[in-house]
Coordinates of C-alpha atoms in Angstrom, one line a residue:
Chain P
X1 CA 6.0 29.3 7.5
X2 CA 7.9 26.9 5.6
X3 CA 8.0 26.8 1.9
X4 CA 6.1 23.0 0.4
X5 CA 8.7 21.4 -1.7
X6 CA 6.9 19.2 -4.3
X7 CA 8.7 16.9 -6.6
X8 CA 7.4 15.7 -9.7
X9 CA 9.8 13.9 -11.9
X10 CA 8.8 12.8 -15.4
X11 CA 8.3 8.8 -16.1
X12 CA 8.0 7.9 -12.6
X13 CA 5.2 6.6 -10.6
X14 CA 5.3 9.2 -7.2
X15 CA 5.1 12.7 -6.0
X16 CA 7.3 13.6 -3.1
X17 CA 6.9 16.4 -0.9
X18 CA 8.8 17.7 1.6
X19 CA 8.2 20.5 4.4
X20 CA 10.3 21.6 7.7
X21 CA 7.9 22.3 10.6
X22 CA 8.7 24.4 12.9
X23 CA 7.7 22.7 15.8
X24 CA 8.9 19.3 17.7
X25 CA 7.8 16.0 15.8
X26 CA 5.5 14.8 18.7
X27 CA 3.1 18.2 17.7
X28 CA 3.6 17.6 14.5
X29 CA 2.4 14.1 14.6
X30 CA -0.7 14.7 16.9
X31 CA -1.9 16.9 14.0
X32 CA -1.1 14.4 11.6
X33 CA -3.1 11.2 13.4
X34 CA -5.8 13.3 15.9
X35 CA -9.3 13.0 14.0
X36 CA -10.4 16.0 15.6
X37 CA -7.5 18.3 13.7
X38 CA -7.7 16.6 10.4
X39 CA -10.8 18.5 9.1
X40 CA -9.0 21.8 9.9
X41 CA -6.3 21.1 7.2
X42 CA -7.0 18.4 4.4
X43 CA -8.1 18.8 1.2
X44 CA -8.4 22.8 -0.2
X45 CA -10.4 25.3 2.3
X46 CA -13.2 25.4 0.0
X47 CA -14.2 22.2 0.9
X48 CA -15.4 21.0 4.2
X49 CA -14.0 17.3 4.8
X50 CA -15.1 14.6 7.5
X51 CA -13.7 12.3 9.5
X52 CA -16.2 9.6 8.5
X53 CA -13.4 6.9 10.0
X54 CA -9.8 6.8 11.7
X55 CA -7.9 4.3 13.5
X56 CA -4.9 5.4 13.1
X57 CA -2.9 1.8 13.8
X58 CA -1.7 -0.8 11.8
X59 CA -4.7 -2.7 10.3
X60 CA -6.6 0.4 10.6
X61 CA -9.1 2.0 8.1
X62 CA -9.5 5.5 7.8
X63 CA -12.4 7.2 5.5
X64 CA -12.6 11.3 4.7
X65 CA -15.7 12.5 2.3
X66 CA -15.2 16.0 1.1
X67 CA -17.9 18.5 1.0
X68 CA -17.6 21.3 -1.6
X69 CA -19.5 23.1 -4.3
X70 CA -18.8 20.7 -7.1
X71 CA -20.4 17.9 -5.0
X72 CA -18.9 15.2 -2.3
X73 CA -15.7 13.3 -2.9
X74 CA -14.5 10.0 -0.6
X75 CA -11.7 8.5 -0.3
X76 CA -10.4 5.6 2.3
X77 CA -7.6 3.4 2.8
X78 CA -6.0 1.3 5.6
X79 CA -2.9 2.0 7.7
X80 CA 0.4 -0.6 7.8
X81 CA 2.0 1.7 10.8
X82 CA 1.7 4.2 12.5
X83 CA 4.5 5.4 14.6
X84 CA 6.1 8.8 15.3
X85 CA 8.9 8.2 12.7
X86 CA 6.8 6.7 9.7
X87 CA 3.2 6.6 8.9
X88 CA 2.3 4.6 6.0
X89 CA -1.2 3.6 4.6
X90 CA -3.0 3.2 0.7
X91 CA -5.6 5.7 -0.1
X92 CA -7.8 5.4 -2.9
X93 CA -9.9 7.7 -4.5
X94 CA -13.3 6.3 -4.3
X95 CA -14.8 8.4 -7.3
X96 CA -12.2 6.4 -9.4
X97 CA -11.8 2.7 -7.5
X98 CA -9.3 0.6 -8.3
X99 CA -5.7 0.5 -7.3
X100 CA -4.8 2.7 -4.1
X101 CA -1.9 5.3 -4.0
X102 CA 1.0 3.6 -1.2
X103 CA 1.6 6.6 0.8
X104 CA 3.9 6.8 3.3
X105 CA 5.2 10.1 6.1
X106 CA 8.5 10.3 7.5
X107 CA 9.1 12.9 10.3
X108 CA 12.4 13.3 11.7
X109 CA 13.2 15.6 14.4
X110 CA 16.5 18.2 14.4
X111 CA 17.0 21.5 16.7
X112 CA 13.4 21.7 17.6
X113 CA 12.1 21.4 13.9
X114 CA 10.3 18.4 12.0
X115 CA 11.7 17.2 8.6
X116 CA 8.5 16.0 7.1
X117 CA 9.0 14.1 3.6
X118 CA 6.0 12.3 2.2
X119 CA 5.5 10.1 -0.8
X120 CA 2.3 9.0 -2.8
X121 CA 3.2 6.0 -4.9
X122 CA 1.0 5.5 -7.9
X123 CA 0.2 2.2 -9.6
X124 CA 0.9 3.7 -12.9
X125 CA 2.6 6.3 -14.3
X126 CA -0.6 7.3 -16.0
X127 CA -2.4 7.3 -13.0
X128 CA -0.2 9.9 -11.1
X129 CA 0.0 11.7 -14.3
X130 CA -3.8 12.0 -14.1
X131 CA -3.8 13.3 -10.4
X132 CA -1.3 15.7 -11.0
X133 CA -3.4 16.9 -14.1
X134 CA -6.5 17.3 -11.5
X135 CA -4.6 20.0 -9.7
X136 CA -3.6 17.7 -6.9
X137 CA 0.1 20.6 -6.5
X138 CA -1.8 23.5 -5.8
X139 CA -4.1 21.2 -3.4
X140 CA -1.2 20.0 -1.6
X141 CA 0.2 23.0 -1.0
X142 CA -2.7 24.6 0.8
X143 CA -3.1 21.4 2.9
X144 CA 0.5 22.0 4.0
X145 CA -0.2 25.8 4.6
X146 CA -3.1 24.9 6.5
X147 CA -1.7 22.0 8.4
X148 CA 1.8 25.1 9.2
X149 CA -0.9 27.2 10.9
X150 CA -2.8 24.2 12.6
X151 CA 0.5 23.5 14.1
X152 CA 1.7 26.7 15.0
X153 CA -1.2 27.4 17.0
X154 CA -1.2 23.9 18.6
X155 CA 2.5 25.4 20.0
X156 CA 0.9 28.4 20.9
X157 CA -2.1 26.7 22.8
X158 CA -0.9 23.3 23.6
Chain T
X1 CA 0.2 -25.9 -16.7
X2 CA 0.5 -22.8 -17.6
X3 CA 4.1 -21.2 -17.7
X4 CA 4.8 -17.8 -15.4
X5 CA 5.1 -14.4 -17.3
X6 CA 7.2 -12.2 -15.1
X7 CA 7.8 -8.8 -16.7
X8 CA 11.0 -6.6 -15.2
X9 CA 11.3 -3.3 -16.8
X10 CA 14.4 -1.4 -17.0
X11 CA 13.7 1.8 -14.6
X12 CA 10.3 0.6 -12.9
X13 CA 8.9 0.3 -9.7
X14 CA 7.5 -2.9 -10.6
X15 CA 7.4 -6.3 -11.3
X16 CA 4.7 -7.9 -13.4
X17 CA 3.2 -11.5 -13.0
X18 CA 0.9 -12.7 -15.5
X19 CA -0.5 -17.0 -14.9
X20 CA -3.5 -18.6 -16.8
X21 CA -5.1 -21.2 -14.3
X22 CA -7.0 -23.5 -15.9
X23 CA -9.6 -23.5 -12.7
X24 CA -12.7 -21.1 -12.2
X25 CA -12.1 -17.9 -10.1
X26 CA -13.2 -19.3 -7.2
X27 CA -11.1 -21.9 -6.9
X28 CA -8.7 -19.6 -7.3
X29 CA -9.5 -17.1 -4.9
X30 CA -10.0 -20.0 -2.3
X31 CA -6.3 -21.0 -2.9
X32 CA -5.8 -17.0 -2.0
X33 CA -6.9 -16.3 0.5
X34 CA -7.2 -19.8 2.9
X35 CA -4.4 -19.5 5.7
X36 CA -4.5 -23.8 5.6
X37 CA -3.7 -23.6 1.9
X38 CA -0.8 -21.1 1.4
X39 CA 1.9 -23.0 3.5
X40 CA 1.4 -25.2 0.6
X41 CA 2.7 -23.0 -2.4
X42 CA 4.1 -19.6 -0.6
X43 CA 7.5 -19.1 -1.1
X44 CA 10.1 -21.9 -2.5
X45 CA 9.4 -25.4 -1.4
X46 CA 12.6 -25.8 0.7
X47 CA 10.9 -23.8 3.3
X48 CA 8.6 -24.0 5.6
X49 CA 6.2 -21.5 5.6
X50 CA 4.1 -20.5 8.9
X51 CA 0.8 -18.5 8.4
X52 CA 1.4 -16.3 11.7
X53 CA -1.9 -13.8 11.2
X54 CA -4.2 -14.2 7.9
X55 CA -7.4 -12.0 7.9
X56 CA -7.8 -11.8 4.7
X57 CA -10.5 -8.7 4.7
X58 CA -10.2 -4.9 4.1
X59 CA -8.2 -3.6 7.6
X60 CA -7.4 -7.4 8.2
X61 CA -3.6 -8.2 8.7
X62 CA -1.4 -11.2 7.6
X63 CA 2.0 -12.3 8.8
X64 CA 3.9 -15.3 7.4
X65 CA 7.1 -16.9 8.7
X66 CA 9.4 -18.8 6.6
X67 CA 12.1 -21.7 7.8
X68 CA 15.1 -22.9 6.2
X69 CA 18.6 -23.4 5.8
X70 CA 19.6 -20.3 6.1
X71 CA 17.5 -19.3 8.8
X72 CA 13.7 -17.7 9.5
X73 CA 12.4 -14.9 7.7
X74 CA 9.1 -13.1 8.1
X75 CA 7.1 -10.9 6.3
X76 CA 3.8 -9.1 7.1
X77 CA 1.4 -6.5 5.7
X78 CA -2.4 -5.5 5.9
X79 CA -4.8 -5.8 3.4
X80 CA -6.7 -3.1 1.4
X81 CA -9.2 -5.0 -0.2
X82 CA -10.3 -8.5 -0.7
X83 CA -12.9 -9.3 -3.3
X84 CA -12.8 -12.5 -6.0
X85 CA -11.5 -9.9 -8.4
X86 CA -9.1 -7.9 -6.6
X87 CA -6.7 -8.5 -3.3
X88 CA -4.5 -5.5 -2.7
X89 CA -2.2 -5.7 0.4
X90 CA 1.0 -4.1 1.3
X91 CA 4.3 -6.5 1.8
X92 CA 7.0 -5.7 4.3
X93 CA 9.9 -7.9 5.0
X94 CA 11.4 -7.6 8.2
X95 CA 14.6 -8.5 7.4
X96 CA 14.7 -5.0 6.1
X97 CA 12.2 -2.8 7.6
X98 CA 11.2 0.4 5.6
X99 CA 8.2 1.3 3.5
X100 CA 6.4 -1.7 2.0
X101 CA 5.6 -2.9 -1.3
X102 CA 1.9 -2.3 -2.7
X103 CA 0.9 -5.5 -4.2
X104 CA -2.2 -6.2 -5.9
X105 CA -3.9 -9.3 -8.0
X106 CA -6.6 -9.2 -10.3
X107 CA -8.7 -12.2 -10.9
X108 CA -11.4 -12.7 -14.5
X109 CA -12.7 -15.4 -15.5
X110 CA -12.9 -16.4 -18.6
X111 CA -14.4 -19.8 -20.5
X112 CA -13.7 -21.8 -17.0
X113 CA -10.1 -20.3 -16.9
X114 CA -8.9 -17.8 -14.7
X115 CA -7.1 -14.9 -15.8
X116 CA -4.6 -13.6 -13.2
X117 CA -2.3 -10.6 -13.2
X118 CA -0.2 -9.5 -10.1
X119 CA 1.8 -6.6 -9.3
X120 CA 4.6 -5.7 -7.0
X121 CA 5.2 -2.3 -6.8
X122 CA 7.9 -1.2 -4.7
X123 CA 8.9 2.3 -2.9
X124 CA 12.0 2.8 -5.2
X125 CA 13.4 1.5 -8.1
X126 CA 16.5 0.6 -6.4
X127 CA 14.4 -1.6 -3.6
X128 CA 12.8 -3.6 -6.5
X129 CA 16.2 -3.8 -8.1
X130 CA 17.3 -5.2 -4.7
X131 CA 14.9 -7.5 -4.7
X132 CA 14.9 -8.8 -8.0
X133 CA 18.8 -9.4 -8.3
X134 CA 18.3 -11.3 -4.6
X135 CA 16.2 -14.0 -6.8
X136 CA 13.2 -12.9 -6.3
X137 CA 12.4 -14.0 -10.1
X138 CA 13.1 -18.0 -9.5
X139 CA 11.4 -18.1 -6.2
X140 CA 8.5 -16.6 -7.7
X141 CA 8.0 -19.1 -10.6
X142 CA 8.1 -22.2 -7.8
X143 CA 5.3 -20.5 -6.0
X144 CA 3.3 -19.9 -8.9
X145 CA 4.2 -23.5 -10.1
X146 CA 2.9 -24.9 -6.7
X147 CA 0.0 -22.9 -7.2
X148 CA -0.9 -23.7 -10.1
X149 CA -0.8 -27.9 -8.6
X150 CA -2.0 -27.0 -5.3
X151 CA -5.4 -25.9 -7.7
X152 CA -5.2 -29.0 -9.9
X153 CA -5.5 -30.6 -6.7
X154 CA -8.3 -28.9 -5.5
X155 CA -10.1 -29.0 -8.7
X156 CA -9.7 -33.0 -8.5
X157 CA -11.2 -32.9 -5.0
X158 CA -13.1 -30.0 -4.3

């Protein structure tokens, strides 16, 4: 399993992270758009998260609530495209509306391994400060672990 | 009327538009988000602009065409939410396909005037460098400016 790279540069308004797969991008992005894998890897393992919506196409809304022992967290957004390259949408955390994040998924494919680099775009510098400050590294980083193993076994049992 | 405030910061993502309308907020909202009145103010005045797709609702899309001199441009994005006192969409222009711009407006009313702040936020600084240096600033005072009569107008005959 891959290490997560997660960068997190003073002043500026995003979070990049970057992960190599080790699996061919078409697995990789059935995990990534399939509502029925989804629960299995986002958000920490101490919370159990639900598909409440996905339509994962341009114009499409998707909607995940989160389950855990400090109570339930939502958050939704809509997609502008969805293809095996690049998935882009907004996400916004319901519990603090306002502005949505931009987020957007490149996956490119080399030797039978994904090159996954990801970007959540703030609308402030403050605000991604905030969500950093919330924890939202170590978070990622067991979404990524999770989503590894999701993956591995998807090769394993196709 | 009012003059535009555009505020470019050295080293941002963004670009800032600040416009008093002396109209209430709905006026101003209609002038938003009605695809028969934005061929009216989007863009500068020596093109045509084309309202391909305008649903102007959360998952809705919108694609606009413009004609000119120098040829036909389009741009196109999906919106996140539409209310009187927020529109958040993303902006793509297909001249040069990528990750979009977030953009999002805020709307308050105040005394019969509305207050209205909008902002660009683009994936790099370098992309809203681009864009800015490729006159992004002039063209956006002429839209605002045709606004700005466009609601005069409909504020004379509702």
């Amino acid at each position: 399993m891959s290490e997560t790279e997660i960068i997190i540069e003073p002043g500026r308004q995003d979070v990049v992270f970057k992960k190599v797969f080790d699996a061919p991008r078409d697995i990789v992005f059935r995990a990534l758009t399939d509502p029925d894998l989804v629960p299995r890897y986002w958000g920490p393992a101490r919370y159990e998260t639900i598909v409440d919506v996905m339509e994962p196409r341009e114009g499409g809304r998707w909607r995940y609530v989160q389950r855990g022992p400090e109570g339930e967290f939502a958050f939704h957004g809509v997609y502008h495209e969805v293809t095996p390259e690049r998935i882009v949408q907004t996400s916004e955390f319901e519990g603090a509306p306002g502005v949505p994040a931009l987020e957007w998924a490149t996956l490119e494919e080399h030797d039978g391994k994904t090159f996954y680099v990801a970007v959540s775009l703030a609308p402030s510098v403050e605000i991604r400060d905030a969500v950093v400050a919330s924890g939202m590294e170590s978070g990622a980083r067991e979404l990524y672990d999770r989503l590894d193993e999701l993956i591995e076994g998807l090769l394993a049992r196709p």
